């Protein structure tokens, strides 16, 4: 048994005090390591850099501890139980690491629990301790980690069957708002840290219940059996932040408090107020839906490359287009199928995704398979050139899932769909496999297996599709694919705007070029991302011009006009002549236009 304690020791200094005790340390000297990344967020983050001080003891005496590399240590051989004592600096307000102050705390095991090498597969127990002081008397614990001696939401001991399970249950501390609901027999909790005046928790629980039940039924249409015994949404509400990370029985989310529903005195009949695609609340529910779908797709149906994860180095896979793309497709679709949003709003969300994909010329240079493989150094490390160099396996992956769904439905006359593929993948790689309790034994979808699996399950020949759209960089033929389902894709051309084809952002009092799109007017004139725009044709550009991407400045000029642009690059003044172009921002619209024969395919697809 491996025994940890974690104590919020210095809230002002953001320090957790952690210990790990090994009953039978390795004879040659026990090694310990902290992961360099957290599964689900594909970037090396070097969590061990936050270990401030560390020492080892055994039977009350100090034991020499040697640092082996940037993330691991070795204790000298000892006969009795060995304990490491260390402090972790926790001040990363994201879902990926840990944070602690007088308001609340949060940690992922990957940031705080050193792995005991060679003993990962025995029982791991953690004692989560309350900070000292009356101010923290109302603090509670939110986690999906099973309790050992702790009460539900209480401080005390929690248990995991192995290290892999220990680090897949993030923990939130604080006097959070708590809501609960049952979805197909499984208790779901929503714990929200951060101040949210007049939070309408009841409404949030009603909407989340619909989404969760729809997803459970999606994967198990007969038994309605969820893969976890309990589920927890761990939410941090802030001024303006956004992020989520999936886990096997919980997810960690960060949102803007403005995205959460407000309690007000509504009549009972008005309680189901419609949600529109522009609402922050719609965005938040989409995030919840996304992370919840991962409970099946990536936490249980996995790439073979993640079974098990290499926690110390990059785990490469070319399949993130399936795990993130299909999840991105179903997240909003589940909002529609569960009745939380209507079709008009769903089509708006889908058209936004199409427009995001079409914005970047990087989609012609990088396939989603390559984008998946290089996530570690490209997608997760985007710079100003990203739109010109890479494609997102989220957004294009979403369109690939859509196109696969429509292709399979069309070619099989509605007999099969992507839903069937996901369900069979769940049965083979998730449900039936986990029933054998053999997680981590190398089971998962192999890099070269996806195409054959899709063909076999759907009965549709998909080699050409995989070559062109997944391993190749062709745009998806969405107009053709959507037509049989009664959806018209259009790109309105009236009143084209004049543009430099850049994206601008406010930078203090200035207007800065964030992206210069390839072959756009700014690129051809010689402007660079990072340039501070000073004047166009002698008229001053200010921070306000960043908001409309210079539209009001340029609206007086026809396309092909020549303008003089002054910028600062670094501290040097530079002057450029630019020929203005037609704005290349994509504006795809999706609309219903249904003949009788399309009504059935349309309703089956959208779950209407
Ligand atoms: Zn995701």
Coordinates of C-alpha atoms and ligand atoms in Angstrom, one line a residue:
X1 CA 0.0 0.0 0.0
X2 CA 1.3 3.5 -0.9
X3 CA 0.1 6.2 1.5
X4 CA 0.0 9.9 0.7
X5 CA -1.0 12.9 2.8
X6 CA -1.7 16.3 1.2
X7 CA -2.1 19.4 3.4
X8 CA -2.8 22.9 2.3
X9 CA 0.0 24.4 4.4
X10 CA 0.5 27.9 3.2
X11 CA -2.5 29.4 1.4
X12 CA -1.0 32.8 1.0
X13 CA 2.2 31.2 -0.3
X14 CA 0.3 28.6 -2.5
X15 CA 2.0 25.6 -1.0
X16 CA 0.7 22.1 -0.5
X17 CA 2.7 19.9 1.9
X18 CA 2.8 16.4 0.6
X19 CA 4.2 13.1 1.9
X20 CA 4.3 9.6 0.4
X21 CA 5.1 6.6 2.5
X22 CA 6.3 3.3 0.9
X23 CA 6.1 0.3 3.3
X24 CA 8.6 -1.9 1.3
X25 CA 11.0 0.3 -0.6
X26 CA 13.0 -1.2 -3.4
X27 CA 16.1 -3.0 -2.1
X28 CA 18.5 -1.2 -4.4
X29 CA 17.0 2.2 -3.3
X30 CA 13.5 3.4 -4.1
X31 CA 12.9 5.6 -7.1
X32 CA 10.1 8.2 -7.4
X33 CA 9.0 10.3 -10.4
X34 CA 6.4 13.0 -11.1
X35 CA 4.7 12.9 -14.5
X36 CA 5.9 15.5 -17.0
X37 CA 2.4 15.9 -18.6
X38 CA -1.2 15.3 -17.7
X39 CA -3.2 12.9 -20.0
X40 CA -5.7 14.8 -22.1
X41 CA -3.5 17.9 -22.4
X42 CA -0.7 16.9 -24.9
X43 CA 2.2 19.1 -23.9
X44 CA 5.2 18.5 -21.7
X45 CA 4.7 20.7 -18.7
X46 CA 7.5 19.6 -16.3
X47 CA 5.3 19.5 -13.2
X48 CA 8.3 18.6 -11.0
X49 CA 9.6 22.2 -11.4
X50 CA 7.0 23.1 -8.8
X51 CA 8.5 20.9 -6.1
X52 CA 10.1 23.5 -3.8
X53 CA 11.9 21.2 -1.3
X54 CA 12.1 17.5 -0.8
X55 CA 13.6 15.1 1.7
X56 CA 13.4 11.5 2.7
X57 CA 13.1 9.8 6.2
X58 CA 13.0 6.2 7.5
X59 CA 12.4 5.2 11.1
X60 CA 12.8 8.8 12.2
X61 CA 16.1 9.3 10.4
X62 CA 17.1 11.2 7.3
X63 CA 17.7 9.1 4.2
X64 CA 20.0 10.5 1.4
X65 CA 18.0 11.4 -1.7
X66 CA 19.6 11.8 -5.1
X67 CA 18.0 13.6 -8.0
X68 CA 18.3 11.5 -11.1
X69 CA 16.9 13.9 -13.7
X70 CA 14.4 16.7 -14.1
X71 CA 11.5 14.6 -12.8
X72 CA 12.9 11.7 -10.6
X73 CA 14.7 11.0 -7.4
X74 CA 16.2 7.9 -5.8
X75 CA 16.4 7.3 -2.0
X76 CA 19.3 5.4 -0.5
X77 CA 18.5 1.8 0.4
X78 CA 16.7 1.4 3.8
X79 CA 15.2 -1.5 5.7
X80 CA 12.1 0.2 7.1
X81 CA 9.2 2.1 5.6
X82 CA 10.4 5.1 3.6
X83 CA 8.7 8.5 3.5
X84 CA 9.3 11.4 1.2
X85 CA 8.3 14.9 2.4
X86 CA 7.9 17.7 -0.1
X87 CA 6.2 21.0 -0.9
X88 CA 4.5 21.8 -4.1
X89 CA 4.0 25.3 -5.3
X90 CA 0.4 25.5 -6.6
X91 CA -0.5 28.7 -8.5
X92 CA -1.6 27.6 -12.0
X93 CA -5.2 28.6 -12.5
X94 CA -5.9 26.0 -15.2
X95 CA -7.5 22.6 -15.2
X96 CA -4.1 21.0 -15.9
X97 CA -2.1 21.5 -12.7
X98 CA -2.9 22.8 -9.2
X99 CA -3.7 26.1 -7.4
X100 CA -4.3 27.1 -3.8
X101 CA -5.1 30.2 -1.9
X102 CA -7.4 31.6 0.8
X103 CA -10.4 31.2 -1.6
X104 CA -10.1 27.6 -2.7
X105 CA -7.7 24.8 -3.8
X106 CA -7.5 22.3 -6.6
X107 CA -5.0 19.7 -7.6
X108 CA -4.4 17.0 -10.2
X109 CA -2.5 14.0 -8.9
X110 CA 0.0 14.5 -11.8
X111 CA 1.1 17.7 -10.1
X112 CA 1.3 16.5 -6.5
X113 CA 1.7 12.8 -6.1
X114 CA 5.1 11.3 -6.8
X115 CA 4.9 7.9 -8.5
X116 CA 6.6 5.1 -6.6
X117 CA 8.4 3.2 -9.4
X118 CA 7.7 -0.5 -9.5
X119 CA 4.7 -0.2 -7.1
X120 CA 2.2 1.6 -9.3
X121 CA -0.2 -1.3 -9.3
X122 CA -0.9 -1.7 -5.6
X123 CA -3.5 0.2 -3.5
X124 CA -2.9 3.9 -3.2
X125 CA -4.4 5.8 -0.2
X126 CA -4.5 9.6 0.2
X127 CA -5.3 11.6 3.3
X128 CA -6.7 14.9 2.2
X129 CA -6.3 17.3 5.1
X130 CA -8.1 20.5 6.0
X131 CA -6.2 23.8 6.2
X132 CA -5.7 25.1 9.7
X133 CA -7.8 28.1 10.8
X134 CA -11.5 28.9 11.4
X135 CA -11.7 30.5 8.0
X136 CA -11.6 27.1 6.5
X137 CA -14.1 25.4 8.7
X138 CA -16.7 25.4 5.9
X139 CA -14.3 23.9 3.3
X140 CA -15.3 20.6 1.7
X141 CA -13.7 18.2 -0.7
X142 CA -15.1 17.5 -4.2
X143 CA -13.7 14.5 -6.1
X144 CA -14.8 11.3 -7.7
X145 CA -12.0 9.4 -5.9
X146 CA -13.7 6.8 -3.7
X147 CA -13.8 7.5 0.0
X148 CA -12.0 5.1 2.4
X149 CA -12.7 6.7 5.8
X150 CA -13.8 10.1 4.7
X151 CA -17.5 11.2 4.5
X152 CA -18.8 12.2 1.1
X153 CA -17.4 15.8 0.5
X154 CA -15.3 15.4 3.7
X155 CA -11.6 15.7 4.5
X156 CA -10.0 12.3 5.3
X157 CA -8.8 9.3 3.5
X158 CA -9.6 8.3 -0.1
X159 CA -8.6 5.2 -2.0
X160 CA -7.4 4.2 -5.5
X161 CA -6.6 0.7 -6.8
X162 CA -3.5 1.9 -8.5
X163 CA -1.5 5.0 -9.4
X164 CA -3.2 5.4 -12.7
X165 CA -6.6 5.7 -10.9
X166 CA -5.1 8.0 -8.3
X167 CA -4.0 10.6 -10.8
X168 CA -7.2 10.5 -12.9
X169 CA -9.4 12.0 -10.1
X170 CA -8.7 15.7 -9.6
X171 CA -9.7 17.2 -6.2
X172 CA -11.3 20.6 -5.5
X173 CA -11.3 22.1 -2.0
X174 CA -13.3 25.1 -0.8
X175 CA -16.8 26.1 0.3
X176 CA -18.1 25.4 -3.2
X177 CA -21.7 25.6 -4.4
X178 CA -22.9 22.0 -4.7
X179 CA -25.7 20.6 -6.9
X180 CA -26.6 17.0 -7.5
X181 CA -28.8 15.0 -9.9
X182 CA -29.2 11.4 -10.9
X183 CA -28.8 10.4 -14.5
X184 CA -29.9 6.8 -15.3
X185 CA -29.3 5.8 -11.7
X186 CA -25.9 7.4 -11.3
X187 CA -25.3 10.2 -8.9
X188 CA -23.8 13.3 -10.5
X189 CA -22.4 16.2 -8.5
X190 CA -21.7 19.7 -9.7
X191 CA -19.2 21.6 -7.4
X192 CA -18.6 25.3 -8.3
X193 CA -15.7 27.2 -6.7
X194 CA -15.4 30.9 -7.3
X195 CA -18.0 33.6 -6.5
X196 CA -21.2 33.4 -8.6
X197 CA -23.9 35.6 -7.3
X198 CA -27.5 34.2 -7.8
X199 CA -26.4 31.1 -9.4
X200 CA -29.3 29.0 -10.8
X201 CA -27.9 25.6 -9.8
X202 CA -31.3 24.0 -10.2
X203 CA -31.5 25.0 -13.9
X204 CA -27.9 23.8 -14.5
X205 CA -28.7 20.4 -13.0
X206 CA -31.8 20.0 -15.1
X207 CA -30.0 20.8 -18.3
X208 CA -26.9 18.7 -17.4
X209 CA -29.2 15.7 -16.5
X210 CA -30.7 15.8 -20.0
X211 CA -27.3 15.9 -21.6
X212 CA -25.9 13.1 -19.4
X213 CA -28.9 10.8 -19.9
X214 CA -28.8 11.3 -23.7
X215 CA -25.1 10.3 -23.8
X216 CA -25.5 7.3 -21.5
X217 CA -28.4 6.1 -23.7
X218 CA -26.3 6.8 -26.8
X219 CA -23.7 4.3 -25.8
X220 CA -26.0 1.9 -24.1
X221 CA -29.4 2.1 -25.8
X222 CA -30.7 -1.1 -24.2
X223 CA -29.3 -1.1 -20.6
X224 CA -28.8 2.7 -20.1
X225 CA -25.8 1.7 -18.0
X226 CA -23.2 4.4 -17.3
X227 CA -19.5 3.3 -17.2
X228 CA -18.8 5.0 -13.8
X229 CA -20.4 4.6 -10.4
X230 CA -20.5 8.3 -9.8
X231 CA -19.6 11.5 -11.7
X232 CA -18.4 14.9 -10.6
X233 CA -18.2 18.2 -12.6
X234 CA -15.5 20.3 -10.9
X235 CA -16.0 23.9 -11.9
X236 CA -14.0 27.0 -11.2
X237 CA -15.9 30.2 -12.1
X238 CA -13.7 33.2 -12.9
X239 CA -13.8 36.5 -14.6
X240 CA -13.1 35.3 -18.1
X241 CA -11.4 32.0 -18.6
X242 CA -12.3 28.8 -20.4
X243 CA -11.0 25.3 -20.3
X244 CA -11.8 21.7 -19.6
X245 CA -10.1 18.4 -19.0
X246 CA -11.7 14.9 -19.0
X247 CA -11.2 12.2 -16.5
X248 CA -12.7 8.7 -16.0
X249 CA -15.4 9.8 -13.5
X250 CA -15.2 13.5 -13.4
X251 CA -14.0 16.6 -15.4
X252 CA -12.3 19.8 -14.4
X253 CA -13.8 22.9 -16.0
X254 CA -12.9 26.6 -15.9
X255 CA -15.5 29.1 -17.1
X256 CA -16.6 32.7 -16.9
X257 CA -19.1 33.3 -14.2
X258 CA -21.2 35.1 -16.8
X259 CA -21.6 31.8 -18.6
X260 CA -23.5 30.3 -15.6
X261 CA -27.3 30.7 -15.4
X262 CA -28.7 33.4 -13.1
X263 CA -31.4 32.8 -10.6
X264 CA -34.4 35.1 -11.0
X265 CA -38.0 35.1 -10.1
X266 CA -39.5 33.3 -13.1
X267 CA -42.9 31.8 -13.2
X268 CA -42.8 28.0 -13.2
X269 CA -44.0 27.8 -16.8
X270 CA -41.1 29.9 -18.0
X271 CA -38.4 27.8 -16.5
X272 CA -37.2 26.2 -19.7
X273 CA -36.0 29.5 -21.3
X274 CA -34.5 28.7 -24.7
X275 CA -30.7 28.7 -25.0
X276 CA -29.3 30.4 -28.1
X277 CA -26.0 29.6 -29.8
X278 CA -24.6 33.0 -28.8
X279 CA -25.2 32.4 -25.1
X280 CA -22.2 31.9 -22.8
X281 CA -24.4 29.3 -21.1
X282 CA -24.6 27.4 -24.4
X283 CA -20.8 27.4 -24.6
X284 CA -20.6 26.1 -21.0
X285 CA -23.1 23.3 -21.6
X286 CA -21.2 22.4 -24.8
X287 CA -18.0 22.2 -22.7
X288 CA -19.7 20.0 -20.1
X289 CA -21.1 17.8 -22.9
X290 CA -17.6 17.6 -24.5
X291 CA -15.8 16.4 -21.4
X292 CA -18.6 14.0 -20.5
X293 CA -18.5 12.3 -23.9
X294 CA -14.8 11.7 -23.2
X295 CA -15.9 9.4 -20.3
X296 CA -16.3 6.9 -23.1
X297 CA -14.2 8.3 -26.0
X298 CA -10.6 8.6 -24.9
X299 CA -10.9 7.6 -21.2
X300 CA -12.1 4.1 -22.1
X301 CA -12.0 3.8 -25.9
X302 CA -8.3 4.7 -26.2
X303 CA -5.5 4.8 -28.7
X304 CA -3.2 1.8 -28.1
X305 CA -0.5 4.5 -27.6
X306 CA -2.2 5.6 -24.4
X307 CA -2.6 2.0 -22.9
X308 CA -0.7 2.7 -20.8
X309 CA 0.3 6.3 -21.0
X310 CA 4.0 7.1 -20.8
X311 CA 3.8 9.7 -18.1
X312 CA 7.4 10.9 -18.5
X313 CA 7.5 11.5 -22.2
X314 CA 5.3 12.4 -25.2
X315 CA 2.8 9.6 -26.1
X316 CA 2.5 10.0 -29.8
X317 CA -0.7 9.1 -31.7
X318 CA -2.1 10.1 -35.1
X319 CA -5.7 9.4 -33.8
X320 CA -6.6 12.6 -31.9
X321 CA -8.8 13.5 -34.8
X322 CA -11.0 10.6 -33.7
X323 CA -10.8 11.1 -30.0
X324 CA -11.1 15.0 -30.0
X325 CA -12.8 15.4 -33.4
X326 CA -15.6 12.9 -32.8
X327 CA -16.0 14.3 -29.3
X328 CA -16.2 17.8 -30.7
X329 CA -18.8 16.6 -33.2
X330 CA -21.0 14.9 -30.6
X331 CA -20.7 17.6 -27.9
X332 CA -23.0 20.1 -29.6
X333 CA -25.1 17.4 -31.3
X334 CA -25.9 16.0 -27.9
X335 CA -27.2 19.5 -26.8
X336 CA -29.6 19.2 -29.7
X337 CA -30.5 15.6 -29.3
X338 CA -31.2 16.1 -25.6
X339 CA -33.5 19.1 -26.4
X340 CA -31.3 21.7 -24.6
X341 CA -30.9 23.7 -27.8
X342 CA -33.0 23.7 -31.0
X343 CA -32.0 22.9 -34.6
X344 CA -31.5 26.5 -35.7
X345 CA -29.0 27.1 -32.9
X346 CA -27.3 23.7 -33.6
X347 CA -26.8 24.7 -37.3
X348 CA -25.3 28.1 -36.2
X349 CA -22.8 26.3 -33.9
X350 CA -21.9 23.9 -36.8
X351 CA -21.5 26.8 -39.3
X352 CA -19.1 28.5 -36.8
X353 CA -17.0 25.4 -36.7
X354 CA -16.9 25.2 -40.6
X355 CA -15.9 28.9 -40.7
X356 CA -13.1 28.3 -38.2
X357 CA -11.7 25.5 -40.3
X358 CA -11.9 27.5 -43.5
X359 CA -10.1 30.5 -42.0
X360 CA -6.6 29.1 -42.0
X361 CA -4.5 28.1 -45.0
X362 CA -2.7 25.7 -42.7
X363 CA -5.4 23.2 -43.5
X364 CA -3.9 22.7 -46.9
X365 CA -0.5 21.9 -45.4
X366 CA -1.1 19.6 -42.4
X367 CA -3.4 16.6 -42.2
X368 CA -5.4 16.0 -39.1
X369 CA -3.4 12.8 -38.6
X370 CA -0.2 14.8 -38.6
X371 CA -1.8 17.5 -36.4
X372 CA -2.6 14.7 -33.9
X373 CA 0.9 13.3 -34.0
X374 CA 2.5 16.8 -33.6
X375 CA 0.0 18.1 -31.0
X376 CA 2.9 18.2 -28.5
X377 CA 4.9 20.7 -30.4
X378 CA 2.4 22.4 -32.7
X379 CA -1.3 22.5 -31.7
X380 CA -0.4 23.0 -28.0
X381 CA 2.4 25.5 -28.8
X382 CA 0.6 27.7 -31.3
X383 CA 2.3 30.9 -32.3
X384 CA 1.3 33.8 -34.5
X385 CA 1.8 31.7 -37.6
X386 CA -0.5 28.9 -36.5
X387 CA -3.4 29.7 -38.9
X388 CA -0.9 29.5 -41.9
X389 CA 0.8 26.3 -40.7
X390 CA -1.4 23.9 -38.9
X391 CA -5.0 22.5 -38.8
X392 CA -6.9 21.8 -35.6
X393 CA -7.8 18.1 -35.0
X394 CA -10.7 19.5 -32.9
X395 CA -12.4 21.6 -35.5
X396 CA -11.5 19.7 -38.7
X397 CA -11.8 16.5 -36.7
X398 CA -15.4 17.6 -35.9
X399 CA -16.1 18.1 -39.6
X400 CA -14.5 14.7 -40.4
X401 CA -16.8 13.1 -37.9
X402 CA -19.8 14.9 -39.4
X403 CA -18.8 13.9 -42.9
X404 CA -18.2 10.2 -41.8
X405 CA -21.6 10.2 -40.2
X406 CA -23.4 11.6 -43.3
X407 CA -21.4 9.4 -45.6
X408 CA -22.3 6.2 -43.7
X409 CA -25.9 7.2 -43.3
X410 CA -26.3 8.0 -47.0
X411 CA -24.4 5.0 -48.4
X412 CA -26.3 2.6 -46.1
X413 CA -29.7 4.2 -46.7
X414 CA -29.9 5.0 -43.0
X415 CA -29.1 1.5 -41.8
X416 CA -25.8 2.5 -40.2
X417 CA -24.2 5.7 -38.9
X418 CA -21.2 7.0 -37.0
X419 CA -23.4 6.4 -33.9
X420 CA -23.1 2.6 -34.6
X421 CA -19.3 2.9 -35.0
X422 CA -18.9 4.7 -31.7
X423 CA -21.1 2.2 -29.9
X424 CA -19.2 -0.8 -31.3
X425 CA -15.9 0.8 -30.5
X426 CA -17.2 1.3 -26.9
X427 CA -18.2 -2.3 -26.7
X428 CA -14.9 -3.7 -28.0
X429 CA -12.5 -1.3 -26.5
X430 CA -14.4 -0.1 -23.5
X431 CA -17.3 -2.0 -21.9
X432 CA -16.4 -5.6 -22.6
X433 CA -12.7 -4.9 -22.1
X434 CA -13.1 -3.1 -18.8
X435 CA -15.4 -5.9 -17.5
X436 CA -12.2 -8.0 -17.5
X437 CA -10.6 -5.4 -15.3
X438 CA -7.5 -5.3 -17.4
X439 CA -7.0 -1.6 -18.0
X440 CA -3.5 -0.5 -18.8
X441 CA -2.5 -3.7 -20.5
X442 CA -1.9 -2.3 -24.0
X443 CA -5.4 -2.6 -25.3
X444 CA -6.6 0.2 -27.6
X445 CA -7.0 1.2 -31.2
X446 CA -3.8 0.8 -33.1
X447 CA -2.5 3.6 -35.3
X448 CA -3.3 1.7 -38.5
X449 CA -6.5 0.1 -37.3
X450 CA -9.0 2.9 -37.4
X451 CA -9.8 2.8 -41.1
X452 CA -10.4 -1.0 -41.1
X453 CA -12.6 -0.7 -38.0
X454 CA -14.7 2.0 -39.6
X455 CA -15.1 0.0 -42.8
X456 CA -15.9 -3.2 -41.0
X457 CA -18.5 -1.7 -38.6
X458 CA -20.2 0.6 -41.1
X459 CA -19.9 -1.8 -44.1
X460 CA -18.9 1.3 -46.2
X461 CA -15.7 1.5 -48.3
X462 CA -13.9 4.4 -46.6
X463 CA -10.2 4.1 -47.9
X464 CA -10.6 7.0 -50.3
X465 CA -12.2 9.1 -47.5
X466 CA -9.3 8.4 -45.1
X467 CA -6.7 9.1 -47.8
X468 CA -8.2 12.4 -48.8
X469 CA -9.5 14.0 -45.6
X470 CA -7.7 12.3 -42.7
X471 CA -4.2 11.5 -44.1
X472 CA -4.6 14.1 -46.8
X473 CA -5.5 17.8 -46.6
X474 CA -8.5 18.1 -48.9
X475 CA -11.5 20.2 -47.8
X476 CA -14.5 18.1 -46.9
X477 CA -17.3 18.1 -49.5
X478 CA -19.9 19.3 -47.0
X479 CA -22.3 20.9 -49.5
X480 CA -22.7 17.6 -51.3
X481 CA -22.8 15.6 -48.1
X482 CA -25.4 17.8 -46.3
X483 CA -27.8 18.1 -49.3
X484 CA -29.5 14.6 -48.9
X485 CA -30.2 15.6 -45.3
X486 CA -32.1 18.7 -46.2
X487 CA -29.4 21.2 -45.2
X488 CA -28.2 23.8 -47.6
X489 CA -24.6 25.2 -47.2
X490 CA -24.3 28.7 -48.7
X491 CA -21.6 31.4 -48.7
X492 CA -23.3 34.8 -49.2
X493 CA -21.2 37.0 -51.5
X494 CA -23.1 40.3 -51.3
X495 CA -21.4 43.5 -50.1
X496 CA -17.9 42.1 -49.7
X497 CA -15.9 44.1 -47.2
X498 CA -12.5 45.6 -48.0
X499 CA -9.8 44.1 -45.8
X500 CA -6.1 43.7 -45.1
X501 CA -6.9 40.0 -44.2
X502 CA -5.3 40.1 -40.7
X503 CA -6.6 39.6 -37.2
X504 CA -5.9 42.5 -34.9
X505 CA -5.9 42.6 -31.1
X506 CA -5.7 45.4 -28.6
X507 CA -2.2 45.8 -27.1
X508 CA -2.4 48.5 -24.4
X509 CA -3.5 51.6 -26.2
X510 CA -2.4 50.2 -29.6
X511 CA -3.8 48.0 -32.3
X512 CA -1.5 45.0 -32.9
X513 CA -1.4 42.5 -35.8
X514 CA -2.1 39.1 -34.1
X515 CA -2.3 37.0 -37.3
X516 CA -1.3 37.9 -40.9
X517 CA -3.1 35.5 -43.1
X518 CA -1.1 34.0 -45.9
X519 CA -1.4 35.8 -49.2
X520 CA -3.6 38.4 -47.7
X521 CA -3.2 42.1 -48.4
X522 CA -1.0 42.6 -45.3
X523 CA 1.2 39.6 -46.1
X524 CA 1.7 40.8 -49.7
X525 CA 2.5 44.3 -48.5
X526 CA 5.2 43.0 -46.1
X527 CA 3.5 43.5 -42.8
X528 CA 4.2 41.0 -40.0
X529 CA 2.3 39.6 -37.0
X530 CA 3.4 41.6 -34.0
X531 CA 3.5 44.9 -35.9
X532 CA 1.9 47.8 -34.0
X533 CA -0.4 49.7 -36.5
X534 CA 0.0 53.4 -36.2
X535 CA -1.8 54.9 -39.2
X536 CA -3.5 54.0 -42.5
X537 CA -3.2 56.6 -45.2
X538 CA -2.1 59.1 -42.5
X539 CA -5.1 58.5 -40.2
X540 CA -4.3 57.2 -36.7
X541 CA -5.2 53.6 -35.8
X542 CA -6.1 53.1 -32.2
X543 CA -6.9 50.2 -29.9
X544 CA -10.6 50.6 -30.8
X545 CA -9.8 49.6 -34.4
X546 CA -8.7 46.2 -33.1
X547 CA -12.3 45.4 -32.2
X548 CA -13.7 45.4 -35.8
X549 CA -10.4 44.3 -37.5
X550 CA -10.0 47.8 -39.0
X551 CA -13.3 47.5 -40.8
X552 CA -14.4 51.1 -40.1
X553 CA -11.0 52.4 -41.2
X554 CA -11.2 50.5 -44.4
X555 CA -14.9 50.8 -45.3
X556 CA -14.3 54.0 -47.3
X557 CA -12.0 52.3 -49.7
X558 CA -13.0 50.1 -52.6
X559 CA -11.2 46.8 -53.2
X560 CA -7.8 47.1 -54.9
X561 CA -7.2 50.6 -53.4
X562 CA -3.6 51.4 -52.5
X563 CA -3.0 52.6 -48.9
X564 CA 0.1 53.6 -47.0
X565 CA 0.5 51.9 -43.6
X566 CA 2.8 53.1 -40.8
X567 CA 3.8 50.5 -38.2
X568 CA 6.2 50.0 -35.4
X569 CA 8.1 46.7 -35.6
X570 CA 9.8 46.5 -32.3
X571 CA 10.9 50.2 -31.8
X572 CA 11.6 50.9 -35.5
X573 CA 9.1 52.8 -37.7
X574 CA 8.3 51.1 -41.0
X575 CA 6.2 52.2 -43.9
X576 CA 4.3 49.9 -46.4
X577 CA 2.1 50.2 -49.4
X578 CA -0.8 47.8 -49.4
X579 CA -3.3 46.9 -52.0
X580 CA -6.6 46.3 -50.2
X581 CA -8.4 43.0 -50.9
X582 CA -11.8 41.5 -50.5
X583 CA -12.3 40.2 -46.9
X584 CA -11.5 36.5 -46.9
X585 CA -13.2 35.7 -43.6
X586 CA -15.4 32.7 -44.4
X587 CA -19.2 33.2 -43.7
X588 CA -20.8 29.8 -44.3
X589 CA -24.5 29.5 -43.5
X590 CA -26.4 26.4 -43.0
X591 CA -30.2 26.4 -43.6
X592 CA -32.9 23.8 -43.7
X593 CA -34.5 23.3 -47.1
X594 CA -36.3 20.0 -47.0
X595 CA -38.2 18.0 -49.5
X596 CA -40.4 15.3 -48.2
X597 CA -38.0 12.5 -48.9
X598 CA -35.3 14.2 -46.8
X599 CA -37.4 14.5 -43.7
X600 CA -36.6 11.0 -42.4
X601 CA -32.8 11.1 -42.9
X602 CA -32.8 14.6 -41.4
X603 CA -34.7 13.6 -38.3
X604 CA -32.7 10.4 -37.8
X605 CA -29.4 12.2 -38.0
X606 CA -30.3 15.0 -35.6
X607 CA -32.4 12.9 -33.3
X608 CA -35.5 15.0 -33.7
Ligands
LIG1 ZN1 -11.6 17.0 -25.6

